[in-house]
């Protein structure tokens, strides 16, 4: 297409910080979230969950509970048509062997983690449902559990599933690490430990299901993946076209709503009772039983030359999958590919393993394995800089990847890497250093870089579809299966359609996230949605536009390539206009469609042998650099973040305000990860099942985050955009650790960096 | 038992259960979804209402104990069917992402500004410390409140 | 929530009668900021809640150099009262640190004291102020010194059929004051809280000193040895540091899943020194 649309100067809507349509609804609480829904005759559901991390179910009797007044039904595993599922990567239609996982809807004879679901109750009120749950008679025989990956992989460890407890292993080997380390001028060794954390979205898992008038089991819930209708259909043993998932605007997702959460239960209960059923998890339930972020042990040996060139990375990763696999193998893959950081390193060895334990299961969470490694590789970089007496920015500049470099897995970097520019800008944006307020308060600064894949691994042959169509009056409808997690996913699609078709935003309505009524676009995860559904809408809008303009030529004369669409009109170069509504009437007369369904296929690849370093894994990466200024109270260990900047190359900012918001929000989540968040589990028992004990940052805990948006103009998304959902969460923990070392000389290697850990690091508790 | 409240300016008397919270009264009985359920322990702030003008966790208030208190939810702010200028500022400044914290933030900010009409950014942050947000990182929320303060005194 | 009964008391006698009737199956409901979360999490399941919010216990009264706080005085009242700020500012400062703004709207002085969370600010402040707590029961009224009121973890000397009605504080001679605390996150429960009160005599020496810690044991801990070490002395930097050390050395705080006893002890020493320093600065003004 002759692209008046493609050149930067001509963009009218894309690139503007337009107010989002959903923001207006949300400020007046007009948005109906999943729990803001009630139907006549609706039942309320509750779940019986295991209090033990490892046990056999010796006796399970539900008759008494089922007979209670107001209780409609009690279900256990035997009532589930297909209780055990093999699941692929959510939302994908291509399977990749090692990434398949097994899921039980309800526990059968064993429970493997505290909080594992065993039975479902539906009753007239939530109170009655909870009382019935407590009336279920159940006896357990507690069995020996295993609670660290190290112990799980040791010989003779209790088997969580099959013997051995190793769920997955990925290895990368490039060059000759042993020799390079031997010859290196300096070798820095470090062991880093990251913790179990929760997505902690403010909206708990919620949904309502009912059987529609045409017999379709309809589930309206808060989810990042509407394609789970297929999993629900398999659980219920009904054809896939008899299950419909309507995804609501989420009150936060962050990966925690990527797996099946309430939908299988709701589908079951609605099918078996014939009535609408609502399920809303309590915060305690969510914190207890929802899958979390993998904790890691990361061991690094980094070798460098005297001039700062990183010559070798020898890396060992060990992650905790908890009791069920979910997405652990894929998370580990992300860690493996990113373990050496966004740097050019000739000799790399990565040995990454993830093990089953009887801890809470771990799965997707923003950053997805590529986040935990940042803490390790950026801590190592700063330590190398310190050892060499080199400026940390200079060290990054020396080693930063460039277009044409090859990652350890064999993937060639094909787009611009703005890392040096990002480092300079992030650092400069901190401004003049804060003067120390008192002798015991030490101020320091730290830098951390990262790269995060965006888009699915290419072996999954990702695709997304969209429908764009005009109404007869020239207003526009966009339909796309893309769930909106609050990052402006839906409104970006409107901006893209507005740009191509010249329709004012106020005349565009968008329908998202309905598996029966909107073309499927895949998951809102993996920083893929702008790339995929954005490209789908872009492609679809262009494919719709071309034939329309050919009809316009018959009315206006001239060349289709020279016509413009703007303000609801078609325009010739000499200023003559044709209202869209008039054009559409002519299109109807001559049989040219005013709507179009399009599909975008991401460039695909075949699975590579990582160990042989042979190829492309991810479509592309988003690079970032953050800088932090901290004040450490050297008497108590308390760390205050005085200033924080976050720079990312987003290719092109479709909506700059949304992009800043993603960067700021991700950075603060990362600060929470770095400073205070921890799911504390002792022998499989979760001790942080309330918001009073699981702490996330408040407005008073973090400073303003200065987002620095760099637009290199190179990205695979629409208008050369890159994904930005996940990248900002990676650097903060390392930036803080580096800043603390700058301030005090103490190196913290265990997350979260609590005041007590800093105090110990400063030798205050000798 | 009977709960007596003046809800967004209208006197209401509603039959309630002994163990029914104000949050449940608003959502389940009266169908008012301006208030959300987030934690049931008064920490997150998404259930915030103004009780006689002060922010309160509706998940911790027993409805049966209401004896004529004024309860304000978000819709109590609307002016002539249009947005309150602070709501508009939130939209314009990108202070809304998933929106779940938004009603509580708005009410808390407004109640605070009644008592302290010209706060600086630090005071705004301290005032909103009890309202958790997981999406925005707070910066644009503070921007919006600051802009509203500036514009309402212009 | 699980099903329970609700009864609203109109008078103190009502409330006492209901307590007598239901015994240990009942709990008193005031601000609800501690009690309702306990019920939501099913950590306790009283069959009856006795709502005492209708009782006339919400006044702050100054008379004869004393301050009397009704048990239903809300934390925000302490925070916002000009009279408190002038005459007993340590109370306003402690109240300001409690929880978040919503907790301060409804949470009550009596509720906080009766709940007796060892890390809470008001139990520590009342102990430092030598407050007297007035309690009403079936056999009439009695008063207890604050230091005798807190008897263990979340446990007080209140009998199950008694209600705390008010708290009386004798206004101390012009004293310097300070409250310091350290928490895992803004607005969170304190890991360690310290209240320091210091009054100086004509020569600038310490006439009286109070140093009370929260969060270091199952109840507020008054550092008497440290207080004794200060009385009559010039409050030099060294003297304050030494007193804080004495206080710290006498502590043996417990560890929990989040914070170790050793850290609490260390922080107590640091905050103790800081609190004494600020209290002395204020006393000198």
Tab-separated table of C-alpha atoms in Angstrom, chain A residues 505-673:
chain	number	residue	atom	x	y	z
A	505	UNK	CA	-12.194	7.764	17.293
A	506	UNK	CA	-15.579	8.916	18.548
A	507	UNK	CA	-17.151	7.021	15.635
A	508	UNK	CA	-15.443	3.710	16.332
A	509	UNK	CA	-16.792	1.021	18.632
A	510	UNK	CA	-14.789	-2.028	19.551
A	511	UNK	CA	-15.880	-5.444	20.736
A	512	UNK	CA	-13.214	-7.612	22.258
A	513	UNK	CA	-12.735	-10.884	23.937
A	514	UNK	CA	-15.726	-13.071	23.025
A	515	UNK	CA	-14.804	-16.516	21.765
A	516	UNK	CA	-18.050	-16.897	19.833
A	517	UNK	CA	-18.473	-13.421	18.418
A	518	UNK	CA	-15.030	-11.899	17.963
A	519	UNK	CA	-12.355	-13.394	15.716
A	520	UNK	CA	-9.772	-15.108	17.868
A	521	UNK	CA	-6.578	-13.192	18.471
A	522	UNK	CA	-4.773	-15.311	21.022
A	523	UNK	CA	-3.774	-14.501	24.551
A	524	UNK	CA	-3.079	-11.156	26.156
A	525	UNK	CA	0.259	-12.346	27.449
A	526	UNK	CA	3.848	-12.533	26.306
A	527	UNK	CA	3.773	-8.843	25.347
A	528	UNK	CA	2.240	-10.148	22.154
A	529	UNK	CA	-1.099	-8.465	21.890
A	530	UNK	CA	-0.102	-5.153	20.330
A	531	UNK	CA	2.202	-7.041	17.980
A	532	UNK	CA	-0.388	-9.625	17.017
A	533	UNK	CA	-3.869	-8.129	17.229
A	534	UNK	CA	-2.472	-4.714	16.383
A	535	UNK	CA	-0.991	-6.159	13.205
A	536	UNK	CA	-4.217	-8.082	12.598
A	537	UNK	CA	-6.298	-4.917	12.782
A	538	UNK	CA	-3.756	-3.031	10.692
A	539	UNK	CA	-3.747	-5.710	8.012
A	540	UNK	CA	-7.508	-6.081	8.089
A	541	UNK	CA	-8.107	-2.347	7.861
A	542	UNK	CA	-5.723	-2.069	4.921
A	543	UNK	CA	-7.337	-4.998	3.163
A	544	UNK	CA	-10.732	-3.395	3.700
A	545	UNK	CA	-9.584	0.001	2.482
A	546	UNK	CA	-8.123	-1.039	-0.857
A	547	UNK	CA	-11.319	-2.206	-2.599
A	548	UNK	CA	-13.272	0.680	-1.095
A	549	UNK	CA	-10.890	3.154	-2.663
A	550	UNK	CA	-11.181	1.423	-6.015
A	551	UNK	CA	-14.922	2.111	-5.843
A	552	UNK	CA	-14.213	5.680	-4.749
A	553	UNK	CA	-12.148	6.178	-7.901
A	554	UNK	CA	-15.209	5.354	-9.992
A	555	UNK	CA	-16.954	8.273	-8.291
A	556	UNK	CA	-14.091	10.713	-7.887
A	557	UNK	CA	-11.757	9.811	-10.693
A	558	UNK	CA	-7.987	9.824	-10.366
A	559	UNK	CA	-5.735	7.221	-8.844
A	560	UNK	CA	-6.666	4.977	-5.872
A	561	UNK	CA	-3.103	5.341	-4.551
A	562	UNK	CA	-3.500	9.102	-4.248
A	563	UNK	CA	-6.772	9.077	-2.323
A	564	UNK	CA	-6.746	9.801	1.394
A	565	UNK	CA	-9.250	8.867	4.107
A	566	UNK	CA	-9.692	11.314	6.939
A	567	UNK	CA	-12.434	12.811	9.099
A	568	UNK	CA	-14.974	10.331	7.711
A	569	UNK	CA	-14.338	11.355	4.129
A	570	UNK	CA	-12.418	10.179	1.113
A	571	UNK	CA	-10.314	12.989	-0.342
A	572	UNK	CA	-8.548	13.641	-3.618
A	573	UNK	CA	-5.214	15.466	-3.756
A	574	UNK	CA	-6.981	18.515	-5.195
A	575	UNK	CA	-9.336	18.681	-2.220
A	576	UNK	CA	-12.552	17.110	-3.505
A	577	UNK	CA	-14.297	14.960	-0.892
A	578	UNK	CA	-16.732	12.101	-0.783
A	579	UNK	CA	-18.496	11.239	2.453
A	580	UNK	CA	-17.891	7.671	3.564
A	581	UNK	CA	-21.638	7.023	3.895
A	582	UNK	CA	-22.086	7.884	0.201
A	583	UNK	CA	-19.183	5.645	-0.759
A	584	UNK	CA	-20.690	2.777	1.216
A	585	UNK	CA	-24.015	3.092	-0.550
A	586	UNK	CA	-22.175	2.780	-3.874
A	587	UNK	CA	-20.229	-0.200	-2.537
A	588	UNK	CA	-23.495	-1.873	-1.591
A	589	UNK	CA	-24.863	-1.195	-5.059
A	590	UNK	CA	-21.889	-2.767	-6.845
A	591	UNK	CA	-21.414	-5.614	-4.362
A	592	UNK	CA	-18.135	-4.569	-2.733
A	593	UNK	CA	-18.049	-5.578	0.958
A	594	UNK	CA	-17.878	-2.867	3.586
A	595	UNK	CA	-16.352	-5.244	6.146
A	596	UNK	CA	-13.425	-7.600	6.171
A	597	UNK	CA	-12.028	-10.438	8.270
A	598	UNK	CA	-8.258	-10.613	8.271
A	599	UNK	CA	-5.604	-12.833	9.780
A	600	UNK	CA	-2.065	-11.925	10.709
A	601	UNK	CA	0.437	-14.768	10.821
A	602	UNK	CA	3.600	-14.049	12.735
A	603	UNK	CA	6.745	-15.235	10.983
A	604	UNK	CA	7.017	-18.823	12.066
A	605	UNK	CA	9.907	-21.167	12.702
A	606	UNK	CA	10.530	-24.740	13.699
A	607	UNK	CA	11.740	-25.873	17.140
A	608	UNK	CA	15.465	-25.501	17.503
A	609	UNK	CA	17.879	-27.513	19.515
A	610	UNK	CA	18.926	-24.911	22.042
A	611	UNK	CA	21.966	-26.895	23.020
A	612	UNK	CA	23.259	-26.652	19.463
A	613	UNK	CA	22.502	-22.961	19.298
A	614	UNK	CA	20.888	-23.217	15.979
A	615	UNK	CA	18.299	-20.637	15.576
A	616	UNK	CA	15.480	-18.282	16.129
A	617	UNK	CA	13.405	-18.610	19.244
A	618	UNK	CA	11.542	-15.319	19.685
A	619	UNK	CA	10.421	-12.873	17.014
A	620	UNK	CA	12.173	-9.924	18.612
A	621	UNK	CA	13.054	-8.257	21.893
A	622	UNK	CA	12.380	-5.001	23.696
A	623	UNK	CA	15.399	-3.442	25.333
A	624	UNK	CA	15.402	-1.247	28.411
A	625	UNK	CA	17.573	0.533	30.933
A	626	UNK	CA	16.485	1.753	34.345
A	627	UNK	CA	18.282	3.904	36.874
A	628	UNK	CA	17.549	4.220	40.564
A	629	UNK	CA	18.670	6.577	43.281
A	630	UNK	CA	18.307	5.217	46.788
A	631	UNK	CA	18.904	6.420	50.289
A	632	UNK	CA	20.016	3.743	52.721
A	633	UNK	CA	19.607	4.259	56.441
A	634	UNK	CA	22.849	2.639	57.563
A	635	UNK	CA	21.530	2.266	61.118
A	636	UNK	CA	18.360	0.338	60.288
A	637	UNK	CA	18.843	-0.915	56.729
A	638	UNK	CA	15.711	0.848	55.506
A	639	UNK	CA	15.950	1.727	51.811
A	640	UNK	CA	14.096	4.683	50.341
A	641	UNK	CA	13.889	5.032	46.601
A	642	UNK	CA	14.454	8.726	45.970
A	643	UNK	CA	14.301	8.712	42.215
A	644	UNK	CA	13.610	6.228	39.457
A	645	UNK	CA	13.832	6.387	35.694
A	646	UNK	CA	12.912	3.773	33.118
A	647	UNK	CA	13.894	3.975	29.467
A	648	UNK	CA	12.635	1.581	26.804
A	649	UNK	CA	12.803	1.482	23.038
A	650	UNK	CA	9.218	0.769	22.064
A	651	UNK	CA	9.751	1.013	18.309
A	652	UNK	CA	6.790	3.339	17.975
A	653	UNK	CA	4.422	4.440	20.722
A	654	UNK	CA	0.910	3.879	19.423
A	655	UNK	CA	-0.402	5.786	22.444
A	656	UNK	CA	2.455	7.511	24.292
A	657	UNK	CA	0.404	7.972	27.438
A	658	UNK	CA	-0.437	4.271	27.570
A	659	UNK	CA	3.197	3.395	26.922
A	660	UNK	CA	4.342	5.589	29.820
A	661	UNK	CA	1.672	4.041	32.005
A	662	UNK	CA	2.895	0.527	31.199
A	663	UNK	CA	6.483	1.526	31.932
A	664	UNK	CA	5.611	3.206	35.219
A	665	UNK	CA	3.313	0.404	36.367
A	666	UNK	CA	5.762	-2.334	35.425
A	667	UNK	CA	8.609	-0.500	37.140
A	668	UNK	CA	6.634	-0.207	40.382
A	669	UNK	CA	5.713	-3.893	40.277
A	670	UNK	CA	9.422	-4.533	39.829
A	671	UNK	CA	10.199	-2.322	42.825
A	672	UNK	CA	7.741	-4.326	44.874
A	673	UNK	CA	9.517	-7.482	43.754
